[in-house]
Tab-separated table of C-alpha atoms in Angstrom:
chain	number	residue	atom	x	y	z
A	1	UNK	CA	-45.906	3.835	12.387
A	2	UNK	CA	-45.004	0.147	13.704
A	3	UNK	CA	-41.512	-0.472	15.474
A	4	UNK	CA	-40.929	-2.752	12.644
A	5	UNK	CA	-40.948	0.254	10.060
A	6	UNK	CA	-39.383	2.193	12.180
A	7	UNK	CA	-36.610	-0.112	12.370
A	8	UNK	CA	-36.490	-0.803	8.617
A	9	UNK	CA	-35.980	2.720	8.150
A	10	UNK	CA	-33.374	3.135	10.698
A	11	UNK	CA	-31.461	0.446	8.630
A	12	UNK	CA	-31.894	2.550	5.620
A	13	UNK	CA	-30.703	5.458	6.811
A	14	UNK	CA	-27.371	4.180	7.802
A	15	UNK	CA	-26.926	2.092	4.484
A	16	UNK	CA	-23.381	0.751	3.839
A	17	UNK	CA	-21.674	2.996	1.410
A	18	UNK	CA	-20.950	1.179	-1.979
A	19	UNK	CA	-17.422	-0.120	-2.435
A	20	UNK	CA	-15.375	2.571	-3.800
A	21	UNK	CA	-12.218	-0.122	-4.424
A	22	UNK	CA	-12.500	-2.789	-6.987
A	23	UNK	CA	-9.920	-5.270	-7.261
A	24	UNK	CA	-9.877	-7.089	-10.448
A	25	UNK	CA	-8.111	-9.937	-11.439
A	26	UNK	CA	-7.078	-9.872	-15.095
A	27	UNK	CA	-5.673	-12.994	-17.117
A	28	UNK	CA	-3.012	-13.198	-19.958
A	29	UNK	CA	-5.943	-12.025	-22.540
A	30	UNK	CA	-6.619	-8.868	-21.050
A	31	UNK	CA	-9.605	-6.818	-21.180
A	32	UNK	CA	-11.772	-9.795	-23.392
A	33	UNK	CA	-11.145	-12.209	-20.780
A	34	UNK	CA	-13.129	-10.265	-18.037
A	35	UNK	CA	-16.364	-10.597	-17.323
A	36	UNK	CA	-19.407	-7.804	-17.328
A	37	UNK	CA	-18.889	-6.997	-13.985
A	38	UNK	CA	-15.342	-6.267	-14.132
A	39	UNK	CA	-15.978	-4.271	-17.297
A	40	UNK	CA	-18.206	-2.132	-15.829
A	41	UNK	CA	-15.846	-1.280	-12.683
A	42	UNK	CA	-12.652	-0.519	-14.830
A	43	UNK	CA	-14.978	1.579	-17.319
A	44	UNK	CA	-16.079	3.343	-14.288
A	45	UNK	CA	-13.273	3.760	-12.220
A	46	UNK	CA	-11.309	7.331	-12.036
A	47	UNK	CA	-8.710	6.160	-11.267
A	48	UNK	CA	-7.073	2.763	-12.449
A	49	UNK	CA	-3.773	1.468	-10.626
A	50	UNK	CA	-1.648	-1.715	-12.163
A	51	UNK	CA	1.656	-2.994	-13.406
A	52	UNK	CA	2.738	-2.396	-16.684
A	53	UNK	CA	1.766	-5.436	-17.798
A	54	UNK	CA	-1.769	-4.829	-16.550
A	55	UNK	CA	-1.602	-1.759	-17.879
A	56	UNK	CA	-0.385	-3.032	-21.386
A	57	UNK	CA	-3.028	-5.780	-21.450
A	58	UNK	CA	-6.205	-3.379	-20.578
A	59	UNK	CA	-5.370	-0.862	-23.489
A	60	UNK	CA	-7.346	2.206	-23.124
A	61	UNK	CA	-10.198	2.874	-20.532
A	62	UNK	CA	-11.724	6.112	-19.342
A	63	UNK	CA	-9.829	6.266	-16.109
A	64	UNK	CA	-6.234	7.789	-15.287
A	65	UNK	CA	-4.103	4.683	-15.637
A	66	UNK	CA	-1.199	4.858	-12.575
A	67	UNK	CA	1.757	1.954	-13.171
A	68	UNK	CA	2.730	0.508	-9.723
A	69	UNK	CA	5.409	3.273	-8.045
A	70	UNK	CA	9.204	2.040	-7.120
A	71	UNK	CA	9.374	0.911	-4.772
A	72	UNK	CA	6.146	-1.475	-4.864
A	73	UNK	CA	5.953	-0.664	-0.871
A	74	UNK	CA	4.303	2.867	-1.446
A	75	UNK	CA	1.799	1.865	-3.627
A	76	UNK	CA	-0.456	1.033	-0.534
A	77	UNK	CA	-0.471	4.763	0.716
A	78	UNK	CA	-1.186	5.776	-2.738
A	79	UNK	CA	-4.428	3.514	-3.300
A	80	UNK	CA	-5.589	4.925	0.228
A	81	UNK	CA	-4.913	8.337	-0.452
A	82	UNK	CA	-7.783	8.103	-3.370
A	83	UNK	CA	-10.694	6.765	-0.894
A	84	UNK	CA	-14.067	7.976	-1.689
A	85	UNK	CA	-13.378	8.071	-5.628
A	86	UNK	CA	-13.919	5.088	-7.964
A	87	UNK	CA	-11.012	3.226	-7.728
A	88	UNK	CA	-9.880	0.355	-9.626
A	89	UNK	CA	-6.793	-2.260	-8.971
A	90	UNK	CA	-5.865	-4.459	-11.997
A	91	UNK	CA	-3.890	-7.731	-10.110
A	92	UNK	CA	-2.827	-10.997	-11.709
A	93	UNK	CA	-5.796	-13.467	-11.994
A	94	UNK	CA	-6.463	-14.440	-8.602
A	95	UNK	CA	-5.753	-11.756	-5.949
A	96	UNK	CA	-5.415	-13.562	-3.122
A	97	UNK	CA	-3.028	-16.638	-4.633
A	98	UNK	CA	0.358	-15.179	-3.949
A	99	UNK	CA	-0.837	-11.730	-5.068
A	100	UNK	CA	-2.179	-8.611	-3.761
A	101	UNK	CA	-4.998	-8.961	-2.353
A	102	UNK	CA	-4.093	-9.745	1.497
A	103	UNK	CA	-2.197	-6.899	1.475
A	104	UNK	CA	-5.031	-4.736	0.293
A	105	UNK	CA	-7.375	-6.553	2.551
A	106	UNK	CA	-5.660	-5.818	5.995
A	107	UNK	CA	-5.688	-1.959	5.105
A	108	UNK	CA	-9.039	-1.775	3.771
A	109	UNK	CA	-12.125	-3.164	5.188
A	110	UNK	CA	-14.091	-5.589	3.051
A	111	UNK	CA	-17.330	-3.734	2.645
A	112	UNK	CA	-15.385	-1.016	1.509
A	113	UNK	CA	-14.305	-3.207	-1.628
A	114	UNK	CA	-15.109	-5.481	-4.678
A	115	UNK	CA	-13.281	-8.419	-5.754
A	116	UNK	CA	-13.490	-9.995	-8.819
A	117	UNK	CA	-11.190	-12.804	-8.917
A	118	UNK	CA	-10.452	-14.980	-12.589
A	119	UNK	CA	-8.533	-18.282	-12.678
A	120	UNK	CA	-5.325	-18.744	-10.667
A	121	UNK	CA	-2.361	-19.145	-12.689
A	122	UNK	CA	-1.994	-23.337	-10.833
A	123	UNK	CA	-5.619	-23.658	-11.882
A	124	UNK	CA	-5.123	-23.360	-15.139
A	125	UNK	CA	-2.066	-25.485	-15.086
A	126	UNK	CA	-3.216	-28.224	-12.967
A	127	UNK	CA	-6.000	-28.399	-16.038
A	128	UNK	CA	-3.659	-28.286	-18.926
A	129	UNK	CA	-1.541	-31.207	-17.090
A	130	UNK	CA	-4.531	-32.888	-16.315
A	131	UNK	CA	-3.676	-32.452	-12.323
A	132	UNK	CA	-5.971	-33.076	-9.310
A	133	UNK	CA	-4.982	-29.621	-7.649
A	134	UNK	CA	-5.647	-30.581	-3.954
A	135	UNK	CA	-2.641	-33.596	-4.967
A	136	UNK	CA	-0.040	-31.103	-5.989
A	137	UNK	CA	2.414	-28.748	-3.951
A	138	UNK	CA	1.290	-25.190	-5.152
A	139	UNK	CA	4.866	-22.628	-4.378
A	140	UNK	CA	5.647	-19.661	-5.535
A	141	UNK	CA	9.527	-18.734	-6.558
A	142	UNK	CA	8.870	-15.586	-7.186
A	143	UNK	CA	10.829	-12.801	-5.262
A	144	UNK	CA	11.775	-15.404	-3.062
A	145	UNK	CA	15.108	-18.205	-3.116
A	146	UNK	CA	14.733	-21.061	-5.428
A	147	UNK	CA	15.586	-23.376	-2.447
A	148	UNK	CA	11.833	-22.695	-1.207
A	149	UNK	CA	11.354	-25.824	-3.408
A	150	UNK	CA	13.312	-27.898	-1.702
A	151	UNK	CA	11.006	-29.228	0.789
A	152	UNK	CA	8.477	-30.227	-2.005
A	153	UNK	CA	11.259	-32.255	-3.635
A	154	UNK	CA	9.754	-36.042	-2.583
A	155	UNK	CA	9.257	-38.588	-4.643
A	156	UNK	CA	6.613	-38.910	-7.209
A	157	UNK	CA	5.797	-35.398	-6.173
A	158	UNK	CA	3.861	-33.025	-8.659
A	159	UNK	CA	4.786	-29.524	-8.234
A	160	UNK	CA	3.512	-26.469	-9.571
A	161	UNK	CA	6.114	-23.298	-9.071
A	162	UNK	CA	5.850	-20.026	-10.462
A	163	UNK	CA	8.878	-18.845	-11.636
A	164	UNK	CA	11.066	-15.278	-10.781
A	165	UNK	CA	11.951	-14.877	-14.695
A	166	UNK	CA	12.987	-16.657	-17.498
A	167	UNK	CA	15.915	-18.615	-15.621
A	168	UNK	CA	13.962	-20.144	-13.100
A	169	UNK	CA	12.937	-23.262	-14.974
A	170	UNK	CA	16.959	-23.592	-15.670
A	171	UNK	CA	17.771	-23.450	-12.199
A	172	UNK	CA	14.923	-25.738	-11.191
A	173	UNK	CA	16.189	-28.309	-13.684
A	174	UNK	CA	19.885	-27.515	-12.531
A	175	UNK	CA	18.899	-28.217	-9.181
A	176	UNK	CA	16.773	-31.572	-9.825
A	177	UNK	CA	19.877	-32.573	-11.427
A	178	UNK	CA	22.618	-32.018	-8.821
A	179	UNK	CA	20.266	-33.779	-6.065
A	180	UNK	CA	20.163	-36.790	-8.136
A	181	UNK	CA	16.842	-36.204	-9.463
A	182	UNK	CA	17.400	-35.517	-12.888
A	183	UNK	CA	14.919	-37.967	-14.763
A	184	UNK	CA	12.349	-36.090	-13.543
A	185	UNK	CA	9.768	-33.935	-16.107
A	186	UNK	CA	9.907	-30.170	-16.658
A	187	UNK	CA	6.842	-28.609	-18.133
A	188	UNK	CA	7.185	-25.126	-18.663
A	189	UNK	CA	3.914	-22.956	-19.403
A	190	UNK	CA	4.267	-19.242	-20.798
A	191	UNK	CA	1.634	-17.052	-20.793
A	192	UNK	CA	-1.214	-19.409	-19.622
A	193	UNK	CA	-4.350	-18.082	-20.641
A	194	UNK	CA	-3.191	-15.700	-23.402
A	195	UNK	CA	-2.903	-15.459	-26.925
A	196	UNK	CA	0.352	-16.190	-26.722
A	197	UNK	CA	0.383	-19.530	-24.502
A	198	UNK	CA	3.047	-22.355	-24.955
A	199	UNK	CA	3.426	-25.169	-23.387
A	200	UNK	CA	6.826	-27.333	-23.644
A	201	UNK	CA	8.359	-30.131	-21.636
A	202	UNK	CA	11.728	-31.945	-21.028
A	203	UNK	CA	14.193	-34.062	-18.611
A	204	UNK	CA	15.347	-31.989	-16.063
A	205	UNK	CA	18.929	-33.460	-16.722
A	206	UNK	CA	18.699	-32.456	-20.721
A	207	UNK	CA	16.966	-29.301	-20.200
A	208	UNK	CA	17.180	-27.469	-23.488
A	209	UNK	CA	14.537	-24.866	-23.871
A	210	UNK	CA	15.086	-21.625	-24.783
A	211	UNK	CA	13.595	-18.104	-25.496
A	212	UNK	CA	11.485	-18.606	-22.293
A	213	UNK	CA	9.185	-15.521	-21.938
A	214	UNK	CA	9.576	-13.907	-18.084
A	215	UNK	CA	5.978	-14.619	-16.707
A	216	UNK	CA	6.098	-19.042	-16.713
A	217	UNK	CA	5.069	-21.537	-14.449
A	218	UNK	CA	6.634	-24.597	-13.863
A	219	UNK	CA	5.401	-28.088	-13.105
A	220	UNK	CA	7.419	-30.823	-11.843
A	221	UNK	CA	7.118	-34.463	-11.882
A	222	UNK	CA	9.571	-36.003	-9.564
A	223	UNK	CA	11.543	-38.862	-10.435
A	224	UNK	CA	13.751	-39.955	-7.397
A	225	UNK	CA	16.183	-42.776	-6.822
A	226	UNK	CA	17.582	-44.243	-3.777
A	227	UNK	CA	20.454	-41.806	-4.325
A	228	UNK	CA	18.361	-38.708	-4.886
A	229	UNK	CA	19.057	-36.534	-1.890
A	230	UNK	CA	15.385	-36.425	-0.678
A	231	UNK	CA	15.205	-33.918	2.387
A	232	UNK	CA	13.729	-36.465	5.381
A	233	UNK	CA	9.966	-35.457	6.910
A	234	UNK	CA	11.254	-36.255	10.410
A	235	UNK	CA	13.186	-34.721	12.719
A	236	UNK	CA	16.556	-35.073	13.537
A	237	UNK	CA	18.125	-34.922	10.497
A	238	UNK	CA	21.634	-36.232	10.059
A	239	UNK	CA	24.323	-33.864	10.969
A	240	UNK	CA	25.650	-34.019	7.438
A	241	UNK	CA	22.665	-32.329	6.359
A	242	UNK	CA	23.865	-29.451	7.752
A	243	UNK	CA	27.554	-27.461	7.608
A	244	UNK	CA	28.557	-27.359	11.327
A	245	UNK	CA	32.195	-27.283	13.339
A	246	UNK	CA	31.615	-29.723	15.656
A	247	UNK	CA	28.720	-27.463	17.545
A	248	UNK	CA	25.171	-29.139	16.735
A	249	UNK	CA	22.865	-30.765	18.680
A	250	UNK	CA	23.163	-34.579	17.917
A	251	UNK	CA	20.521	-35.992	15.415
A	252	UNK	CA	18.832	-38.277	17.950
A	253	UNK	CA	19.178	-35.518	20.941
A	254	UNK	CA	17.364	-32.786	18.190
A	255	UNK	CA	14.355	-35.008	17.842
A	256	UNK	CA	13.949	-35.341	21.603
A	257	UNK	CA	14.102	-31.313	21.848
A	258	UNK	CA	12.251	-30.795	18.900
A	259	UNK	CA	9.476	-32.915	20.598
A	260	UNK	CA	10.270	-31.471	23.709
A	261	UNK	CA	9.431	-27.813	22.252
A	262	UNK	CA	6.233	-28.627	20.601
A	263	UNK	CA	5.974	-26.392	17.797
A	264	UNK	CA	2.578	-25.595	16.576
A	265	UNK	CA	2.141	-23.502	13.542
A	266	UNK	CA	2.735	-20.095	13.167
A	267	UNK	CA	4.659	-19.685	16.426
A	268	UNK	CA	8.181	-18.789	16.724
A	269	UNK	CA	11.260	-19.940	18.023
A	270	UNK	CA	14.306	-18.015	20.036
A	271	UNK	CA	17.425	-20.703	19.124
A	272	UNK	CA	19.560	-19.021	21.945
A	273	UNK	CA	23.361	-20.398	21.431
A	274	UNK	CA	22.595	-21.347	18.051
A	275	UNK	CA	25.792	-23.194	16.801
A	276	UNK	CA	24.916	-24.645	14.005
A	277	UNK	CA	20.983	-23.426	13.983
A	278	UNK	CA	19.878	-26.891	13.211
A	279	UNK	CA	17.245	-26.917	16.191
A	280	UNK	CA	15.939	-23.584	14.481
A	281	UNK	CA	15.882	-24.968	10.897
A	282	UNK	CA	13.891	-28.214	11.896
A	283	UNK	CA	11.625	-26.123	14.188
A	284	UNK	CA	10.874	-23.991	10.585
A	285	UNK	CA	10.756	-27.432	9.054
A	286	UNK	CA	7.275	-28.403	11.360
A	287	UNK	CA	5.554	-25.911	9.260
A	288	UNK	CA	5.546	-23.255	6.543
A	289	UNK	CA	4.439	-20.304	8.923
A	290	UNK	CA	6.712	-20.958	11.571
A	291	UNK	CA	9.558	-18.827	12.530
A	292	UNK	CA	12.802	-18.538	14.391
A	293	UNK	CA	15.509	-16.366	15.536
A	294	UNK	CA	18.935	-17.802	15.700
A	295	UNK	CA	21.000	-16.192	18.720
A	296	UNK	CA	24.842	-16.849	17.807
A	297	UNK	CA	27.649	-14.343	18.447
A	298	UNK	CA	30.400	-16.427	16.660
A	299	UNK	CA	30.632	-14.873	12.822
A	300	UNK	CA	31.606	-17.660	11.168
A	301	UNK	CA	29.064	-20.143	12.711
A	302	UNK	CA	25.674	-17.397	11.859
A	303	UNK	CA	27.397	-17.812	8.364
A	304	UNK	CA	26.566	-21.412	8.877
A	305	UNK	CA	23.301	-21.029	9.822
A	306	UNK	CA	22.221	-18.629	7.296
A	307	UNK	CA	23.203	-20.925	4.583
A	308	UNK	CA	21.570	-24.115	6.362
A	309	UNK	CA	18.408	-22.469	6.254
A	310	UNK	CA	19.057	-21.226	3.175
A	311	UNK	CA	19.436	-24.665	1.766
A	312	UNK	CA	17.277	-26.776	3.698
A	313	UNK	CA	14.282	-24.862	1.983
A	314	UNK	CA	14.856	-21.157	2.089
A	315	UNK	CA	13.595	-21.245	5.797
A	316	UNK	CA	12.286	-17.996	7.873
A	317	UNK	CA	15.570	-18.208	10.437
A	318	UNK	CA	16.877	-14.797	11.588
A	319	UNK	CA	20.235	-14.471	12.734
A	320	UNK	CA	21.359	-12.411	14.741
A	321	UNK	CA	24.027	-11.600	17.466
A	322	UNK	CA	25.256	-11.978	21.262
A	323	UNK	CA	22.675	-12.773	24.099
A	324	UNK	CA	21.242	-11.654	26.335
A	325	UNK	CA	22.038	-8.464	24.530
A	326	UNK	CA	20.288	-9.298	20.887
A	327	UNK	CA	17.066	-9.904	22.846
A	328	UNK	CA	16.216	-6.429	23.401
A	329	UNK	CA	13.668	-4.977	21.036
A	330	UNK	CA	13.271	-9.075	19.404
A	331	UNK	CA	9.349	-9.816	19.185
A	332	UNK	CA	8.276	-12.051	22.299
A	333	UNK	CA	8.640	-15.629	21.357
A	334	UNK	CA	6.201	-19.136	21.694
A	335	UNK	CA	9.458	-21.430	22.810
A	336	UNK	CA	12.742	-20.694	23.828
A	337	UNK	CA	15.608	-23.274	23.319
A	338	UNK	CA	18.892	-23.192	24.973
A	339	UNK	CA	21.722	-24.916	23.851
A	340	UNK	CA	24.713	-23.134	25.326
A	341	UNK	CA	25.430	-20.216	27.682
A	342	UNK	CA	22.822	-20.957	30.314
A	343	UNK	CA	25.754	-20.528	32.807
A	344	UNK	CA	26.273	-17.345	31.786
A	345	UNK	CA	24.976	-14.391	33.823
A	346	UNK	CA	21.553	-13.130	33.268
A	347	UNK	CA	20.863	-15.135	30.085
A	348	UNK	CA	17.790	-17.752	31.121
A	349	UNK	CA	16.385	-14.258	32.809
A	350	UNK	CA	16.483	-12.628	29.855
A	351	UNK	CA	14.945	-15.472	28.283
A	352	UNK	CA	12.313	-16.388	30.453
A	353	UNK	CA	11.008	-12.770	31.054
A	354	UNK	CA	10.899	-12.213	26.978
A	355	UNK	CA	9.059	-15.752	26.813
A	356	UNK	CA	5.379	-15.282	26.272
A	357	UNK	CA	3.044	-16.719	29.144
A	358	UNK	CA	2.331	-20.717	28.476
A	359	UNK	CA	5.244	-20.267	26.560
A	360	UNK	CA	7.727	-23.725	26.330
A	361	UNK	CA	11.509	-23.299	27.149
A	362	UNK	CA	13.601	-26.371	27.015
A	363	UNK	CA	17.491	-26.153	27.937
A	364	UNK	CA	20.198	-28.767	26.923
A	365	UNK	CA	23.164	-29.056	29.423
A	366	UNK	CA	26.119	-31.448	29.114
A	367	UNK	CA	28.799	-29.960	32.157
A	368	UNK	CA	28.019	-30.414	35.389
A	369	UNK	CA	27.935	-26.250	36.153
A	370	UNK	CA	24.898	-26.874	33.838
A	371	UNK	CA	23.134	-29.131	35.602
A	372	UNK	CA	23.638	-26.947	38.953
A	373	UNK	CA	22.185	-24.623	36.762
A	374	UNK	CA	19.152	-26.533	35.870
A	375	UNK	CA	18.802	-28.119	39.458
A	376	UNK	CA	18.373	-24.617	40.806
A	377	UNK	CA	15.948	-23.203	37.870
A	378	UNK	CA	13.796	-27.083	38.419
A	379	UNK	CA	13.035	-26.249	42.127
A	380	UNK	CA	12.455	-22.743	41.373
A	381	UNK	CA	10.332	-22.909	38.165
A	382	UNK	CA	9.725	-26.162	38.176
A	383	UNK	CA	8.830	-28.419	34.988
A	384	UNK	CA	10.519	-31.915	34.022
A	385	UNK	CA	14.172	-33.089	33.992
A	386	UNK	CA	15.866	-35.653	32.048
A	387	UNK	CA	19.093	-37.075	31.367
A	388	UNK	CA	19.574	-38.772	27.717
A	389	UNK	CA	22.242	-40.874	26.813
A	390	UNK	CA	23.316	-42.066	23.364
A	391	UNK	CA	25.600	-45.140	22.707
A	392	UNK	CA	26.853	-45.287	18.827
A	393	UNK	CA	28.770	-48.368	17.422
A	394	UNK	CA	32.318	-47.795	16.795
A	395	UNK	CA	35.496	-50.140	15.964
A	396	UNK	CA	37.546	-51.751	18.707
A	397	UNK	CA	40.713	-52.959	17.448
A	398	UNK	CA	39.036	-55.552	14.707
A	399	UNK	CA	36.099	-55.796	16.724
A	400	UNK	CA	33.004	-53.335	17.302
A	401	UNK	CA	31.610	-51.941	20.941
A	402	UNK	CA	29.647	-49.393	22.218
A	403	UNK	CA	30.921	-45.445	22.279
A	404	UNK	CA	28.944	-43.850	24.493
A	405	UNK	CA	28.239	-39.585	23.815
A	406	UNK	CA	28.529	-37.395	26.409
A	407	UNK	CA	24.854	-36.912	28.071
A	408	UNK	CA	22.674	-34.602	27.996
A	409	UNK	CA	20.389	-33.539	30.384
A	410	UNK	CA	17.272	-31.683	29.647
A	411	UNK	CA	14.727	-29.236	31.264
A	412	UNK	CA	11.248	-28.549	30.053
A	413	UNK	CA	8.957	-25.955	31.390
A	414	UNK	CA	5.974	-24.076	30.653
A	415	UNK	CA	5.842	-20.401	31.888
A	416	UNK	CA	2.367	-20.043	33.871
């Protein structure tokens, strides 16, 4: 026999089991709307796991139909527990667009399952608007705060949002409305791609439309004025962007630190001293994966911060307490900033031990026991120094001069 045969049979003897999983996308006409493939797999299946909905739409099949459990978070454990029989998962329309598919992916290995995907809910309404879908901003609102739109709210933006329930396109238009954007458009589309679809539109500042169904998508033209409050793409926002007492790093002094930090995406942030967290909201800002934990002890200031980052686009900013102490048990961060208590005992330490290796940490000091502080840590560590000063006009008498701000000096340095 020749090694190639030999090998060939090798191969077949260790054949990849089939997929016992198949994940099937279904649309808002049910069962009719799949194709042969996914037929087949829910006629086969034993076992046949969905929402009600699903459930509802698919009528009767030869399987044991399971509804999702309550909470949603053990239905993972209960699709694994049925490995090795034929196993089907009913989804909404495209799996992997805001639905379940990633999580069923990272627990089961791809040549262990079948997907068969249909038309994603912002396909099918970036067709019935007539939409190039690579020009829109796709976001979901569902299960999550309606101030995740925020950021998308530019002018002459399309968006496409898919709504909680039937008072999200309300809100949305409530919202539009109180940021001086209220001439924008409002389509609402129910049931897109059923029986049952309906499509109306209206001002966002005369929104009248009622008997919404739950399951709706929204899309949003944006008309903006020079009064709309349009969230700014670059850092440093104004302070009156945020709610603050006083303790905030300075707009022009946040874009120097922000640049200073060099978020990159999907890395996160320890805001050590937090204040007013706006150095951890515009790191979140740089982009949608990043992440941040706000280190504050003072009560009423985390309050602050959880509702800047709650309105500055439902941002992923954790607050928590005092530090050093919080740090313990806190998942090793990409950059550390510190913007008060590096005097304090203990606390860069902390810091700079948790701080993963190549890791940035940048520390703002305006007293001159802070810049002993950073004198020291510079010879030690090493890294770059820099003093910034900030002169704003201001009246004198009936005239105008130059106030200066208090400096600020500033250390950068990479861990090795």
């Amino acid at each position: 026999m020749s090694p190639v045969l030999r090998e060939s049979e090798a191969l077949s003897s260790h054949e990849t089991p089939a997929p016992w999983l198949a994940l099937i996308g279904l649309g808002e006409d049910g069962a009719v709307g799949l194709c042969r493939e996914a037929l087949a797999a829910l006629n086969e299946a034993e076992i046949v796991f969905g929402g009600e909905r699903h459930i509802a739409l698919v009528g009767s099949v030869p399987g044991e139909l399971r509804p999702w459990p309550q909470p949603f978070r053990n239905a993972l454990p209960q699709i694994l527990k049925e490995r090795g029989r034929k196993v089907c998962v009913l989804a909404t329309s495209d799996p992997f667009h805001y639905g379940i598919g990633n999580s069923i992916s990272r627990a089961i290995p791809p040549e262990e399952m079948r997907i068969i995907p249909q038309l994603s809910s912002f396909s099918m309404a970036c067709t019935r608007m007539r939409w190039p879908q690579e020009e829109c901003a796709l976001v979901s609102l569902h299960g999550r705060t309606l101030y995740r739109i925020v950021p998308h709210l530019q002018p002459e933006a399309r968006i496409l949002a898919l709504s909680w329930d039937e008072t999200t396109p309300r809100a949305v238009a409530e919202l539009l409305t109180a940021r001086g954007m209220g001439a924008s458009r409002i389509t609402v589309m129910e049931s897109l791609g059923g029986p049952q679809e309906r499509i109306r539109e209206c001002r966002a500042d005369a929104f009248a439309l009622d008997d919404i169904v739950p399951l709706n998508l929204i899309a949003v033209e944006v008309a903006a004025t020079h009064d709309s409050r349009i969230l700014p793409l670059a850092p440093g926002l104004d302070e009156e962007w945020f709610a603050h007492d006083g303790q905030i790093t300075k707009s022009e002094i946040r874009a120097i630190t922000i640049s200073a930090l060099a978020p990159r995406g999907g890395e996160l942030l320890w805001d050590v001293g937090a204040g007013s967290g706006s150095v951890a909201v515009e790191w979140c800002q740089r982009h949608l994966r990043n992440r941040a934990i706000a280190f504050e002890a003072k009560p009423e200031r985390a309050e602050r911060i959880r509702r800047n980052k709650l309105e500055l686009g439902g941002l992923s900013v954790e607050v928590v307490g005092e530090a050093p102490a919080g740090f313990v048990g806190r998942e090793a961060p990409d950059a550390v900033f510190i913007g008060g208590g590096l005097t304090e005992e203990g606390l860069f330490d902390a810091a700079w031990a948790a701080l993963k290796p190549g890791g940035r940490l940048v520390a703002n000091v305006v007293t001159i026991e802070g810049e002993a502080k950073l004198a020291a840590l510079h010879a030690e560590h090493g890294g770059s120094l820099r003093r910034i000063s900030i002169d704003r006009l201001a009246p004198v008498g009936g005239k105008h001069g130059w106030r200066p701000a208090m400096p600020v000096t500033q250390w950068r340095v990479e861990k090795p």
